[in-house]
XYZ file of N, CA and C in Angstrom:
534
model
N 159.427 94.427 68.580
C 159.191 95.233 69.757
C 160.122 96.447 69.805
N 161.400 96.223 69.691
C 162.106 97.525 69.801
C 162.316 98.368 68.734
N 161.497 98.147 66.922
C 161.122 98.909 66.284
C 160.342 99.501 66.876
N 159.013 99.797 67.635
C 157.931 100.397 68.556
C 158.959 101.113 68.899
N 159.281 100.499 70.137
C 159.991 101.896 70.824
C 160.891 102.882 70.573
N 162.249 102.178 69.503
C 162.566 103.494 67.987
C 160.969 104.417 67.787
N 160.336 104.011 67.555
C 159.269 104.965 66.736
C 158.679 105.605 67.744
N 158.107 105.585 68.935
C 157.552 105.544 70.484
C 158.657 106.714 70.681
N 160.104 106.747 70.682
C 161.099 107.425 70.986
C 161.332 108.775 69.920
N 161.348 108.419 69.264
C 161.308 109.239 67.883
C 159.910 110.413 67.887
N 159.161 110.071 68.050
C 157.713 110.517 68.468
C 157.666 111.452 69.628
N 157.783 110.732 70.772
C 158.445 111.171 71.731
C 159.242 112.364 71.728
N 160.088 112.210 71.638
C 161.394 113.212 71.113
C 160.419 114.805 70.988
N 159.979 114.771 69.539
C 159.171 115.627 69.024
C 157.974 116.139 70.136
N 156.872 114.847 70.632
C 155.926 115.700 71.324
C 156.725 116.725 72.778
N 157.631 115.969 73.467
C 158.012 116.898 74.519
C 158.752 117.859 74.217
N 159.799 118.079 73.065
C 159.879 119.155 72.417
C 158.878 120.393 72.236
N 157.623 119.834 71.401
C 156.866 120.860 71.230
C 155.895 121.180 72.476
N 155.582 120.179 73.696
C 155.025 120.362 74.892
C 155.515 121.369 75.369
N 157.248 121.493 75.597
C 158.017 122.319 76.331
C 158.054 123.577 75.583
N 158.059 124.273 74.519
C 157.871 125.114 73.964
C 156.286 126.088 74.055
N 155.267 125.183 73.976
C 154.239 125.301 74.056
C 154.215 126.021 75.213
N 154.227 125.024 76.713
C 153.771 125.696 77.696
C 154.669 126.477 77.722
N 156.466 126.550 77.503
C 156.943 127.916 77.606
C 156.240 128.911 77.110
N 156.009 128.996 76.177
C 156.038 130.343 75.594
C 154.105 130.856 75.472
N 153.392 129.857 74.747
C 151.942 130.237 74.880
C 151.509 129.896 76.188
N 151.538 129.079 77.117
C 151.279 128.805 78.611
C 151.497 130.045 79.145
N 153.139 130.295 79.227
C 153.550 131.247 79.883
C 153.998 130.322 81.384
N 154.358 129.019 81.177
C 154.618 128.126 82.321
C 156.294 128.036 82.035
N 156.980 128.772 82.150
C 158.304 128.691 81.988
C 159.405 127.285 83.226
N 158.803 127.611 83.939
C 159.458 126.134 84.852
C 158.815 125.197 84.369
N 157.697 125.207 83.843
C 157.366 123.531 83.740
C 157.715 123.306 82.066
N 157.973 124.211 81.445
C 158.233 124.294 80.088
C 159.755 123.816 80.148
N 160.209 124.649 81.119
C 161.898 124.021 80.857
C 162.184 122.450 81.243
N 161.177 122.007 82.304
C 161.030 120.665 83.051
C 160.673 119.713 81.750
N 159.802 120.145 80.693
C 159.594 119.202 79.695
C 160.755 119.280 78.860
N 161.084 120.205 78.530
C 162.347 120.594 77.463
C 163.487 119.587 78.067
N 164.275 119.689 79.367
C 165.014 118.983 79.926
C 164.738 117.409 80.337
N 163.231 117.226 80.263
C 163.030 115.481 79.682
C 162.904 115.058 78.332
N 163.593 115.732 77.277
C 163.674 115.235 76.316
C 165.064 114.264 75.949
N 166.083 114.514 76.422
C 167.128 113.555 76.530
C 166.696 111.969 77.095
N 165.849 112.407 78.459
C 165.558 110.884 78.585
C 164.699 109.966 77.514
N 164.221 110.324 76.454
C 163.732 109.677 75.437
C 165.023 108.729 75.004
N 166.051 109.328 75.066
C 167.358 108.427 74.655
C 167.945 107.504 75.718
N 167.617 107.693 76.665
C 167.751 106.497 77.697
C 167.126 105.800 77.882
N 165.899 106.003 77.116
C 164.712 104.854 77.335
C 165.138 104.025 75.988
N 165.300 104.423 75.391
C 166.192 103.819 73.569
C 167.150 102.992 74.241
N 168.134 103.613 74.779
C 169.384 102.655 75.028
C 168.895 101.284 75.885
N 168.378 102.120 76.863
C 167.984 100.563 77.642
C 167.200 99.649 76.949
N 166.193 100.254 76.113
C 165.439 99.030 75.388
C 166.367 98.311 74.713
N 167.472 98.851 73.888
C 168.241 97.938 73.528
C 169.003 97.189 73.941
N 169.688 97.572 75.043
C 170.552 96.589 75.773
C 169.571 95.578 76.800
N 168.613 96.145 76.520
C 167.604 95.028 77.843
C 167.359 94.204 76.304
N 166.822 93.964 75.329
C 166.784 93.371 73.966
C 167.226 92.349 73.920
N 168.904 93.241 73.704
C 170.184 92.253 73.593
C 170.376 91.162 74.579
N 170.081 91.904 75.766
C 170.554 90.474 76.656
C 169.249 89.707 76.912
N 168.462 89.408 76.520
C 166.374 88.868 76.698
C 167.376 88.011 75.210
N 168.578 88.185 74.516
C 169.027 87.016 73.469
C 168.922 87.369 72.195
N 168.055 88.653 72.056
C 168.237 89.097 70.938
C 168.914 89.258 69.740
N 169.045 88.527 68.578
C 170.327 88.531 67.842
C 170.300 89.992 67.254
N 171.922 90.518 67.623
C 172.320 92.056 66.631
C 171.694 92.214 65.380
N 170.863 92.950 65.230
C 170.543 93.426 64.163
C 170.465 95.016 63.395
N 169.859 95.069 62.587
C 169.533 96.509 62.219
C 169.334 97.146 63.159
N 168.339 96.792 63.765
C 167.335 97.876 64.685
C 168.004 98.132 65.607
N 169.042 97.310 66.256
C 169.740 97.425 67.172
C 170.605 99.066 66.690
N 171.219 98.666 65.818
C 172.221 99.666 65.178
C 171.127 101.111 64.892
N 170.482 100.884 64.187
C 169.430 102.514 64.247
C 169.315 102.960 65.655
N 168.856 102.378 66.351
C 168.436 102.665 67.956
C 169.819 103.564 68.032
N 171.267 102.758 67.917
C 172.518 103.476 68.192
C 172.601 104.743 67.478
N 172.099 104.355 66.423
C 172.084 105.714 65.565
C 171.478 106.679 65.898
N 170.203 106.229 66.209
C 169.258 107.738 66.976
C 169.983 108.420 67.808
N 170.473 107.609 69.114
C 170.919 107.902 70.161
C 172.263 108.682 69.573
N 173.133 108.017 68.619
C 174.409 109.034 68.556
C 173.983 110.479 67.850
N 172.645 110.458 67.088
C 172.266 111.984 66.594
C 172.056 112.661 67.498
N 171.061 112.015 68.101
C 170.493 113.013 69.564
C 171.503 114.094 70.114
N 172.599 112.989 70.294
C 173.982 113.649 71.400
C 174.357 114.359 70.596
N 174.979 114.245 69.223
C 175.471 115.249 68.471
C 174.978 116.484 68.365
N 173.577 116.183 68.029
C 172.453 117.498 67.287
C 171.677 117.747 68.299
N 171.162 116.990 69.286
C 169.766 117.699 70.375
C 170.385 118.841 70.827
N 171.359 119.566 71.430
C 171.406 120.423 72.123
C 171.139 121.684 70.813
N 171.573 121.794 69.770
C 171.443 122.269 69.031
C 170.213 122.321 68.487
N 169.423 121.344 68.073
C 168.346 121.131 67.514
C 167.196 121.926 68.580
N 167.051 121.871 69.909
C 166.459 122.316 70.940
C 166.796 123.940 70.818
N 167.798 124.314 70.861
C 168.163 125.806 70.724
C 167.221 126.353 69.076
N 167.560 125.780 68.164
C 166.542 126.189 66.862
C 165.269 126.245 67.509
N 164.766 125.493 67.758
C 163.628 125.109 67.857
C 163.207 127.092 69.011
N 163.763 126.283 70.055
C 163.260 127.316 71.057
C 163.759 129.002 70.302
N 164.307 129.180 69.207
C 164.568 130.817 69.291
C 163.437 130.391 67.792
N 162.920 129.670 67.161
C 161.901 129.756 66.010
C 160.298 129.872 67.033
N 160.288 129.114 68.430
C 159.223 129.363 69.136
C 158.670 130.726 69.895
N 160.331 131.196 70.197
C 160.231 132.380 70.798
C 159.247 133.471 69.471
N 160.007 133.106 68.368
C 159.475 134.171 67.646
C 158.273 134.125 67.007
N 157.648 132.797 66.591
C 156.215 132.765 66.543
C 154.779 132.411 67.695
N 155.693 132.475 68.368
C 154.705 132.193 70.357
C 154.603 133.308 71.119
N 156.075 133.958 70.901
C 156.094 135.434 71.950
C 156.456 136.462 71.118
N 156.932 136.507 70.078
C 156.845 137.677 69.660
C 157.988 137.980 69.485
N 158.854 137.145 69.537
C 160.971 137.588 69.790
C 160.802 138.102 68.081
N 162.095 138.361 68.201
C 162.783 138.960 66.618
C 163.020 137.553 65.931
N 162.603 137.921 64.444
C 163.117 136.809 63.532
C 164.459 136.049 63.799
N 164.567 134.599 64.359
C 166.125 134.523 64.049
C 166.603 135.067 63.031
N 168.444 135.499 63.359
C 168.893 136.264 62.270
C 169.015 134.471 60.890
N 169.301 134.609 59.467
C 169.450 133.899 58.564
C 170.871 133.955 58.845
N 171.520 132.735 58.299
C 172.990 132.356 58.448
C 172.847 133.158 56.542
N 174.407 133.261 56.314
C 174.850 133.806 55.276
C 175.397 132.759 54.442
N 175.381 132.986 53.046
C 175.757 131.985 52.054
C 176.946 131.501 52.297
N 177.325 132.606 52.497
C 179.392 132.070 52.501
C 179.957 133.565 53.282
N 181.333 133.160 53.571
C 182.059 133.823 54.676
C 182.419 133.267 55.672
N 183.122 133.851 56.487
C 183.516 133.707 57.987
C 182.515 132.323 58.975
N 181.894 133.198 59.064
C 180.436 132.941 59.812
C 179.791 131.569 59.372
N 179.419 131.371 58.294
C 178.513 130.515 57.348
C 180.154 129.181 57.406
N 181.257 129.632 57.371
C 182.267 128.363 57.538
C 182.479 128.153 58.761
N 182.474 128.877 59.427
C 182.315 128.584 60.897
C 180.940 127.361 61.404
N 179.687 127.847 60.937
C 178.780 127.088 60.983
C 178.730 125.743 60.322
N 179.402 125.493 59.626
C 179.429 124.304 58.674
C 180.605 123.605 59.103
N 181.385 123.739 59.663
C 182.765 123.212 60.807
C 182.120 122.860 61.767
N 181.403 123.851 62.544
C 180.674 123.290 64.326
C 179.612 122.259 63.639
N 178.629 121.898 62.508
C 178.040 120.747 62.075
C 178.814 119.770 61.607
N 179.620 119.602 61.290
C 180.654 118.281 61.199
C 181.129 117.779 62.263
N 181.724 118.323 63.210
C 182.189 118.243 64.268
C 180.672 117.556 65.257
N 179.764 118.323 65.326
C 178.479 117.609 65.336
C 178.131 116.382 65.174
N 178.261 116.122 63.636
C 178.158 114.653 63.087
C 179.007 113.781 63.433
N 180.433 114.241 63.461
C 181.475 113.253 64.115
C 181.531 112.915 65.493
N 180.721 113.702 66.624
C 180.571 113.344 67.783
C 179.361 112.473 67.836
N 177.949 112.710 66.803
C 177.091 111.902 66.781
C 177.560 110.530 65.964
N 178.702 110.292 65.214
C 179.701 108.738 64.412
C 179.786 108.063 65.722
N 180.526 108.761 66.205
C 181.638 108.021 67.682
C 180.530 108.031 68.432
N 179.597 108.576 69.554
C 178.485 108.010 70.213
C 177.781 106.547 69.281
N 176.769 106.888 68.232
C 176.712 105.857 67.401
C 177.371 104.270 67.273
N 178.182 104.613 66.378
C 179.711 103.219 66.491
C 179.615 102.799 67.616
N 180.365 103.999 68.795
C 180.909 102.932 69.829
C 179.190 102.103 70.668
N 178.439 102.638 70.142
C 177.069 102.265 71.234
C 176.868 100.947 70.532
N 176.749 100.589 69.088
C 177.029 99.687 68.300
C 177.879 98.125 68.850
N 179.380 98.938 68.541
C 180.348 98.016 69.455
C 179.851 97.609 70.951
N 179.519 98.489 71.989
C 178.927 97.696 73.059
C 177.992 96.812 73.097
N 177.005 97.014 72.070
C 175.547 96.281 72.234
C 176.106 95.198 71.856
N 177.328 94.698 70.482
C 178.006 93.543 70.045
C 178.664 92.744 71.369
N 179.075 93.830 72.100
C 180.380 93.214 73.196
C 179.181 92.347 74.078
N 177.995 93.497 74.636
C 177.028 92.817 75.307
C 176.104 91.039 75.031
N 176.263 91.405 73.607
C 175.442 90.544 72.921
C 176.468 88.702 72.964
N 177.825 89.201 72.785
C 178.649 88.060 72.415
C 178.580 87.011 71.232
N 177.701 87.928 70.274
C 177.538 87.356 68.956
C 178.586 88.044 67.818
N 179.207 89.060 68.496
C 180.125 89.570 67.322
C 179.351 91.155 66.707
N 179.799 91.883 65.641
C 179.453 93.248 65.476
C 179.271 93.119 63.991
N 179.193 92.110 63.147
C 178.759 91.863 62.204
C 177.714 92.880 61.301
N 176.772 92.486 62.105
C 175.363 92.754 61.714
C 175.093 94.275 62.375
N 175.594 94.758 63.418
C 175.264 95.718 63.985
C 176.249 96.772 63.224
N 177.611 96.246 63.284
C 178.346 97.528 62.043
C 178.184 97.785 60.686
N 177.063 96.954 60.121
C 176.654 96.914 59.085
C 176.530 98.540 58.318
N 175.571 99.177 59.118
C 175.358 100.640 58.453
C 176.556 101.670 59.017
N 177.602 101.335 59.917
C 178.689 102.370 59.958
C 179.301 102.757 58.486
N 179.248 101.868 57.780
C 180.313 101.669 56.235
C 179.808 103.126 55.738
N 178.328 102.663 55.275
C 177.497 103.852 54.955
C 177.525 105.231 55.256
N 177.485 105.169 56.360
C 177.889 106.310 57.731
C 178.964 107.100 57.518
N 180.243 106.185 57.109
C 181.610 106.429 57.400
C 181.832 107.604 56.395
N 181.033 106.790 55.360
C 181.343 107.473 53.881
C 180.717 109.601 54.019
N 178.987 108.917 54.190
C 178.501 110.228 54.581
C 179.130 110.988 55.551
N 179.866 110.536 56.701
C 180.418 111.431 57.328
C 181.769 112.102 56.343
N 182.857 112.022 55.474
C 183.650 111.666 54.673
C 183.069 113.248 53.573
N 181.990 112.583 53.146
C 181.415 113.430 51.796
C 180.750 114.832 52.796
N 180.254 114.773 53.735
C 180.062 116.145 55.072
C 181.004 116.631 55.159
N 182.447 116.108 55.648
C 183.520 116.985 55.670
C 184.162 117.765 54.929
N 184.379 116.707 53.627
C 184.533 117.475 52.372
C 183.795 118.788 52.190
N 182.277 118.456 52.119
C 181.621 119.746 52.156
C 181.800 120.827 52.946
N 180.992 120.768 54.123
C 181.808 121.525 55.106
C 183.360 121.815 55.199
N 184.029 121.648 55.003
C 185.274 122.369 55.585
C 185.814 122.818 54.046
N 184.796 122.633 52.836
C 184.860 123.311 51.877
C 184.493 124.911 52.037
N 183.656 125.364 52.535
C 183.616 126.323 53.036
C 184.460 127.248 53.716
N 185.365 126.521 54.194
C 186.608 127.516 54.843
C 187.473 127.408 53.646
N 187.896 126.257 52.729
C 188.658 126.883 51.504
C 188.034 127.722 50.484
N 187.235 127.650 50.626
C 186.342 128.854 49.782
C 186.563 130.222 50.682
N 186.493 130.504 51.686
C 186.717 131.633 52.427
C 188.323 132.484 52.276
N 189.481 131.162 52.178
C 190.450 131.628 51.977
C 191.146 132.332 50.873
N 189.936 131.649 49.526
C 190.435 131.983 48.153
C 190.192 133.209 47.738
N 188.691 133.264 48.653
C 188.167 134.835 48.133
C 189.423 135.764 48.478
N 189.665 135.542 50.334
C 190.676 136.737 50.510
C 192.212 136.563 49.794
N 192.606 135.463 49.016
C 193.347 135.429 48.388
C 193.177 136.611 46.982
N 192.026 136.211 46.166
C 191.633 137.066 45.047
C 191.540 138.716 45.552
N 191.200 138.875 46.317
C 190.535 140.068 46.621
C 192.162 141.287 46.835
């Protein structure tokens, strides 16, 4: 059952996304466009509760439990962001805005951008994890099974940073050479 609603949510996510864009921009319904846009977070409260309503209906911690956390810690990290792409790529094929500008290979700018996405990911770890750890605390079976994919996580977050904040030592060397 609460694979469905992962997928129901996930789905979700996307149609009121593109609802709210839609009537923004081809409608031309800008309040009710922003009204859908701003119910897209509750897709993640309907996630959380399915899981903690789950957990306590006896549910033993599992995977799904932990993805659900996972969705929910991306969301927080990346939706506000992800919603802003979205809406300046709609503006420009719905109304007519200017091409978003392209981020640059490398520089200033392009390490700057690759710092605010880590930082991203590490706020979507810690939402994640700790949502994890509660559903365990809730559950009183232990975090076993539910911290299972942090390990994984830990690492990819780990090999992101590296990357990213490779970019600012690359920025420094140039103006070193130069």
């Amino acid at each position: 059952m609460l694979l469905a609603v992962i997928a129901a949510c996930e789905i979700g996510f996307w149609v009121l996304l593109a609802a709210g864009l839609v009537t923004r921009y081809l409608l031309r319904l800008r309040r009710t466009g922003m009204v859908l846009l701003a119910a897209v977070p509750l897709v993640d409260v309907v996630l959380l509760v399915a899981s903690v309503v789950d957990i306590q209906r006896g549910a033993a911690p599992s995977f799904k439990h932990s993805l659900a956390a996972i969705f929910v810690g991306v969301s927080v990290g990346f939706g506000h962001q992800t919603l802003k792409w979205a809406d300046k790529w709609a503006a420009h094929f719905l109304a007519g805005a200017s091409r978003p500008p392209k981020l640059p290979k490398k520089g200033p700018e392009r390490a700057r951008h690759e710092r605010a996405g880590w930082f991203r990911h590490l706020i979507s770890y810690g939402v994640g994890v700790g949502i994890m750890l509660l559903l365990g605390l809730l559950s009183g079976r232990g975090w076993d099974a539910l911290l299972a994919p942090a390990g994984p996580w830990t690492l990819v977050l780990v090999i992101d940073a590296i990357v990213s904040f490779s970019y600012s030592f690359g920025r420094t060397a140039e103006k070193q050479s130069v």
